[in-house]
């Protein structure tokens, strides 16, 4: 059966690559982004209105509440939620980090995913086999120097997934995807274009994530998968032998 999918951060990078997978499969995608800046490129993948781009700052509670209302008016169901929108500021040592830096990372990576889960879970519980995928990072499994605020909140994303999995006891599956560096604007802004060009393709991470969603790669509810250098480098807890 065709699915309805909500993807945050879908105007470029990994979010757009994920959206393309679902559109190709004939599913309906609500693609969310904070601004309309990259919509012209994203709209190339909008055949037969299967890809509906919507503007919403998912770090704002009021904006998320209004988004949920709008989606409920047009879609009878939401089967899959992918919390992919994220933010990574500049490189800085712990002693250079301000409370403001930490708070911005917290709002843009963890509060945003939390708000989307908080307001979409009640809707999603009405469908058979609902699924939430939270995008964390390898930096959310072990801290990266000079990226403490980003690492800390991406650890938090794993906690969010584990809590949701435990609270819903199999009635709603929630998994985390932890990519290593990807060739996207986020990486280029942080480490420069040359470095970004050496990273794995976001399309590869989208392909693996799609296989997890379709059940071809088993990741248990509350578990996470690490995808680094174009390979799956770990699934936790490991699938039964
Ligand atoms: N790139 C990497 O090397 C890497 C590695 C590991 C994990 N990740 C994670 O993978 C995910 C995708 O990363 P990416 O590299 O594809 O990022 P990206 O190229 O920077 O794209 C980010 C997307 O998120 C949207 N977004 C950001 N804040 C938002 C907000 N508050 N509300 C709604 N949309 C928002 C952006 O929309 P606007 O353009 O309108 O702001 C854009 O569509 C992120 O969670 C990131 O932390 C990335």
Short mmCIF file of C-alpha atoms and ligand atoms in Angstrom, two decimals:
data_model
loop_
_atom_site.label_atom_id
_atom_site.label_comp_id
_atom_site.label_asym_id
_atom_site.label_seq_id
_atom_site.Cartn_x
_atom_site.Cartn_y
_atom_site.Cartn_z
CA UNK A 1 0.00 0.00 0.00
CA UNK A 2 1.18 3.53 -0.80
CA UNK A 3 2.39 5.49 2.23
CA UNK A 4 2.17 9.08 3.37
CA UNK A 5 5.53 10.31 4.59
CA UNK A 6 6.53 13.51 6.39
CA UNK A 7 10.22 14.46 6.03
CA UNK A 8 11.77 17.49 7.71
CA UNK A 9 14.69 19.22 6.01
CA UNK A 10 13.55 17.93 2.62
CA UNK A 11 14.61 20.88 0.45
CA UNK A 12 18.18 19.64 -0.02
CA UNK A 13 20.84 17.18 1.19
CA UNK A 14 19.79 13.91 2.81
CA UNK A 15 16.16 14.99 3.23
CA UNK A 16 15.73 15.58 -0.51
CA UNK A 17 17.45 12.25 -1.33
CA UNK A 18 15.03 10.48 1.04
CA UNK A 19 12.06 12.26 -0.53
CA UNK A 20 13.13 11.10 -4.00
CA UNK A 21 13.08 7.44 -2.86
CA UNK A 22 9.47 7.68 -1.70
CA UNK A 23 8.28 9.71 -4.71
CA UNK A 24 9.81 7.11 -7.05
CA UNK A 25 7.92 4.39 -5.17
CA UNK A 26 4.64 6.31 -5.65
CA UNK A 27 4.27 7.37 -2.02
CA UNK A 28 3.11 10.87 -1.02
CA UNK A 29 5.71 13.07 0.66
CA UNK A 30 5.19 16.20 2.73
CA UNK A 31 8.62 17.81 2.59
CA UNK A 32 9.27 20.44 5.23
CA UNK A 33 11.92 23.14 5.23
CA UNK A 34 12.53 26.27 7.29
CA UNK A 35 12.83 28.53 4.24
CA UNK A 36 11.86 28.41 0.55
CA UNK A 37 15.45 29.09 -0.52
CA UNK A 38 16.08 25.67 -2.13
CA UNK A 39 12.58 24.92 -3.37
CA UNK A 40 13.33 25.65 -7.03
CA UNK A 41 15.78 22.71 -7.17
CA UNK A 42 13.62 20.48 -4.95
CA UNK A 43 10.55 21.17 -7.12
CA UNK A 44 12.17 19.27 -10.01
CA UNK A 45 11.18 16.19 -8.02
CA UNK A 46 7.55 17.15 -7.64
CA UNK A 47 5.86 14.96 -10.27
CA UNK A 48 2.08 14.58 -10.10
CA UNK A 49 1.97 16.50 -6.82
CA UNK A 50 3.32 13.53 -4.86
CA UNK A 51 5.87 15.86 -3.26
CA UNK A 52 4.31 18.74 -1.36
CA UNK A 53 6.84 21.22 -0.06
CA UNK A 54 5.77 23.11 3.06
CA UNK A 55 7.51 25.86 4.97
CA UNK A 56 7.78 25.42 8.75
CA UNK A 57 10.41 26.10 11.38
CA UNK A 58 10.21 22.77 13.19
CA UNK A 59 12.01 24.24 16.20
CA UNK A 60 8.93 26.40 16.90
CA UNK A 61 6.06 24.75 18.79
CA UNK A 62 3.39 27.05 17.32
CA UNK A 63 4.67 26.41 13.81
CA UNK A 64 4.63 22.62 14.32
CA UNK A 65 1.08 22.71 15.73
CA UNK A 66 -0.07 24.69 12.70
CA UNK A 67 1.82 22.29 10.34
CA UNK A 68 0.06 19.27 11.86
CA UNK A 69 -3.32 20.97 11.34
CA UNK A 70 -2.52 21.72 7.69
CA UNK A 71 -1.31 18.17 6.97
CA UNK A 72 -4.36 16.65 8.71
CA UNK A 73 -6.64 18.72 6.45
CA UNK A 74 -5.09 17.25 3.26
CA UNK A 75 -3.84 13.79 4.24
CA UNK A 76 -6.05 11.15 5.82
CA UNK A 77 -3.05 9.43 7.39
CA UNK A 78 0.65 9.71 8.18
CA UNK A 79 2.55 6.41 8.05
CA UNK A 80 6.17 7.52 8.33
CA UNK A 81 7.82 10.53 9.96
CA UNK A 82 11.48 11.24 9.26
CA UNK A 83 13.07 13.87 11.49
CA UNK A 84 16.02 14.86 9.35
CA UNK A 85 16.25 18.66 9.75
CA UNK A 86 19.40 19.60 11.60
CA UNK A 87 21.91 22.30 12.31
CA UNK A 88 25.65 22.30 12.94
CA UNK A 89 27.39 25.58 13.82
CA UNK A 90 31.09 26.38 13.58
CA UNK A 91 33.94 24.31 15.07
CA UNK A 92 34.72 25.42 18.65
CA UNK A 93 36.38 24.05 21.76
CA UNK A 94 34.28 23.55 24.89
CA UNK A 95 35.79 26.63 26.57
CA UNK A 96 34.89 28.77 23.55
CA UNK A 97 31.30 27.52 23.43
CA UNK A 98 28.60 29.87 24.67
CA UNK A 99 25.28 28.92 26.24
CA UNK A 100 23.72 30.53 23.20
CA UNK A 101 25.63 28.14 20.85
CA UNK A 102 24.56 25.15 22.93
CA UNK A 103 20.94 26.32 23.08
CA UNK A 104 20.78 26.87 19.32
CA UNK A 105 22.01 23.31 18.62
CA UNK A 106 19.56 21.97 21.20
CA UNK A 107 16.58 23.78 19.65
CA UNK A 108 17.47 23.02 16.03
CA UNK A 109 18.29 19.32 16.45
CA UNK A 110 16.54 17.97 19.54
CA UNK A 111 13.61 20.27 20.37
CA UNK A 112 12.62 20.13 16.68
CA UNK A 113 12.62 16.30 16.54
CA UNK A 114 10.83 16.15 19.91
CA UNK A 115 8.07 18.57 18.77
CA UNK A 116 7.47 16.66 15.56
CA UNK A 117 7.22 13.38 17.52
CA UNK A 118 5.03 14.91 20.22
CA UNK A 119 2.44 16.22 17.73
CA UNK A 120 2.61 13.48 15.07
CA UNK A 121 2.58 10.39 17.32
CA UNK A 122 -1.15 10.74 18.19
CA UNK A 123 -2.05 10.91 14.46
CA UNK A 124 0.30 8.10 13.48
CA UNK A 125 -1.10 5.70 16.07
CA UNK A 126 -4.25 5.38 13.96
CA UNK A 127 -2.37 3.59 11.12
CA UNK A 128 -1.03 0.03 10.97
CA UNK A 129 2.74 -0.19 11.57
CA UNK A 130 3.63 3.50 11.99
CA UNK A 131 7.33 4.32 11.85
CA UNK A 132 9.49 7.22 13.02
CA UNK A 133 13.07 7.59 11.79
CA UNK A 134 15.22 10.12 13.61
CA UNK A 135 18.42 11.23 11.91
CA UNK A 136 21.24 11.62 14.40
CA UNK A 137 24.91 11.35 13.44
CA UNK A 138 28.04 9.33 14.16
CA UNK A 139 28.80 12.36 16.33
CA UNK A 140 25.76 11.28 18.36
CA UNK A 141 27.38 7.94 19.20
CA UNK A 142 30.82 9.26 20.21
CA UNK A 143 31.76 12.88 20.80
CA UNK A 144 33.67 14.77 18.13
CA UNK A 145 36.22 17.34 19.33
CA UNK A 146 35.23 20.97 18.65
CA UNK A 147 31.66 19.80 17.97
CA UNK A 148 30.48 19.36 21.56
CA UNK A 149 27.08 21.12 21.18
CA UNK A 150 26.24 19.14 18.04
CA UNK A 151 27.45 15.82 19.52
CA UNK A 152 25.59 16.36 22.78
CA UNK A 153 22.22 17.01 21.17
CA UNK A 154 22.66 14.22 18.62
CA UNK A 155 23.20 11.83 21.60
CA UNK A 156 19.87 13.23 22.77
CA UNK A 157 18.22 12.20 19.50
CA UNK A 158 19.11 8.57 20.28
CA UNK A 159 17.51 8.97 23.71
CA UNK A 160 14.35 10.36 22.08
CA UNK A 161 14.09 7.32 19.78
CA UNK A 162 14.75 4.85 22.61
CA UNK A 163 12.12 6.48 24.84
CA UNK A 164 9.50 6.44 22.07
CA UNK A 165 10.28 2.78 21.26
CA UNK A 166 9.93 1.75 24.91
CA UNK A 167 6.77 3.79 25.53
CA UNK A 168 5.02 2.36 22.49
CA UNK A 169 6.02 -1.26 22.94
CA UNK A 170 5.92 -2.36 19.31
CA UNK A 171 2.79 -0.37 18.35
CA UNK A 172 4.95 2.37 16.89
CA UNK A 173 8.45 1.62 15.68
CA UNK A 174 11.15 4.25 16.13
CA UNK A 175 14.73 3.90 14.89
CA UNK A 176 17.74 6.22 14.56
CA UNK A 177 20.06 6.60 11.59
CA UNK A 178 23.58 7.82 12.38
CA UNK A 179 25.46 8.87 9.25
CA UNK A 180 29.14 9.76 9.15
CA UNK A 181 30.17 12.74 6.99
CA UNK A 182 28.03 13.30 3.87
CA UNK A 183 28.59 15.39 0.77
CA UNK A 184 26.03 18.11 1.58
CA UNK A 185 25.86 21.84 2.27
CA UNK A 186 26.05 21.23 6.02
CA UNK A 187 29.42 19.49 5.68
CA UNK A 188 30.73 22.02 3.13
CA UNK A 189 29.79 24.94 5.42
CA UNK A 190 31.67 23.30 8.30
CA UNK A 191 34.79 21.82 6.68
CA UNK A 192 34.88 23.34 3.16
CA UNK A 193 33.86 22.08 -0.28
CA UNK A 194 36.99 19.93 -0.85
CA UNK A 195 36.38 17.98 2.33
CA UNK A 196 32.67 17.66 1.58
CA UNK A 197 33.42 16.24 -1.88
CA UNK A 198 35.38 13.41 -0.21
CA UNK A 199 32.46 12.34 2.01
CA UNK A 200 29.89 9.64 1.30
CA UNK A 201 26.95 10.57 -0.92
CA UNK A 202 23.72 11.53 0.82
CA UNK A 203 22.02 9.34 -1.82
CA UNK A 204 23.78 6.27 -0.40
CA UNK A 205 22.63 7.07 3.15
CA UNK A 206 19.10 7.60 1.78
CA UNK A 207 19.25 4.21 0.04
CA UNK A 208 20.27 2.39 3.25
CA UNK A 209 17.66 4.30 5.28
CA UNK A 210 15.02 3.34 2.73
CA UNK A 211 16.01 -0.33 3.04
CA UNK A 212 15.69 -0.06 6.83
CA UNK A 213 12.22 1.49 6.40
CA UNK A 214 11.15 -1.25 3.98
CA UNK A 215 12.43 -3.92 6.40
CA UNK A 216 15.19 -5.22 4.10
CA UNK A 217 17.78 -4.25 6.74
CA UNK A 218 16.64 -5.11 10.26
CA UNK A 219 16.99 -2.42 12.91
CA UNK A 220 14.93 -3.11 16.04
CA UNK A 221 12.67 -0.42 17.49
CA UNK A 222 14.84 1.82 19.68
CA UNK A 223 17.94 0.68 17.81
CA UNK A 224 20.27 2.58 15.53
CA UNK A 225 22.35 2.04 12.42
CA UNK A 226 25.68 3.69 11.66
CA UNK A 227 26.54 4.44 8.00
CA UNK A 228 30.06 5.62 7.36
CA UNK A 229 32.32 5.92 4.29
CA UNK A 230 29.64 4.35 2.09
CA UNK A 231 29.21 1.27 4.32
CA UNK A 232 27.02 0.07 7.17
CA UNK A 233 29.51 -0.02 10.05
CA UNK A 234 27.17 -1.04 12.86
CA UNK A 235 23.63 -1.98 13.83
CA UNK A 236 22.73 -1.71 17.54
CA UNK A 237 21.51 -3.88 19.12
CA UNK A 238 22.91 -6.35 16.59
CA UNK A 239 20.21 -8.33 14.72
CA UNK A 240 19.70 -11.87 16.05
CA UNK A 241 22.16 -14.32 14.44
N1 LIG B 1 26.15 16.43 6.34
C1 LIG B 1 26.77 15.63 7.17
O1 LIG B 1 27.99 15.39 7.06
C2 LIG B 1 25.98 14.94 8.26
C3 LIG B 1 26.60 13.90 8.99
C4 LIG B 1 25.89 13.25 9.97
C5 LIG B 1 24.57 13.60 10.23
N2 LIG B 1 23.99 14.61 9.52
C6 LIG B 1 22.60 14.93 9.82
O2 LIG B 1 21.80 14.58 8.68
C7 LIG B 1 20.68 15.46 8.60
C8 LIG B 1 20.63 16.10 7.22
O3 LIG B 1 21.83 16.81 7.04
P1 LIG B 1 22.20 17.53 5.65
O4 LIG B 1 23.67 17.49 5.58
O5 LIG B 1 21.39 16.98 4.54
O6 LIG B 1 21.75 19.03 5.99
P2 LIG B 1 21.64 20.32 5.08
O7 LIG B 1 22.19 20.09 3.74
O8 LIG B 1 22.16 21.44 5.91
O9 LIG B 1 20.04 20.48 4.94
C9 LIG B 1 19.30 20.78 6.09
C10 LIG B 1 17.83 20.80 5.75
O10 LIG B 1 17.12 20.99 6.99
C11 LIG B 1 16.27 22.14 6.88
N3 LIG B 1 16.14 22.74 8.19
C12 LIG B 1 17.12 23.15 9.03
N4 LIG B 1 16.59 23.66 10.17
C13 LIG B 1 15.25 23.58 10.01
C14 LIG B 1 14.15 23.95 10.82
N5 LIG B 1 14.33 24.53 12.02
N6 LIG B 1 12.89 23.74 10.36
C15 LIG B 1 12.68 23.15 9.15
N7 LIG B 1 13.69 22.78 8.35
C16 LIG B 1 14.95 22.99 8.77
C17 LIG B 1 16.95 23.02 5.84
O11 LIG B 1 16.00 23.95 5.32
P3 LIG B 1 16.47 25.49 5.00
O12 LIG B 1 17.48 25.38 3.90
O13 LIG B 1 15.23 26.19 4.58
O14 LIG B 1 17.06 26.02 6.30
C18 LIG B 1 17.40 21.96 4.84
O15 LIG B 1 16.30 21.53 4.06
C19 LIG B 1 20.85 16.47 9.74
O16 LIG B 1 20.08 16.05 10.85
C20 LIG B 1 22.32 16.38 10.08
O17 LIG B 1 22.59 16.76 11.41
C21 LIG B 1 24.65 15.29 8.54
#
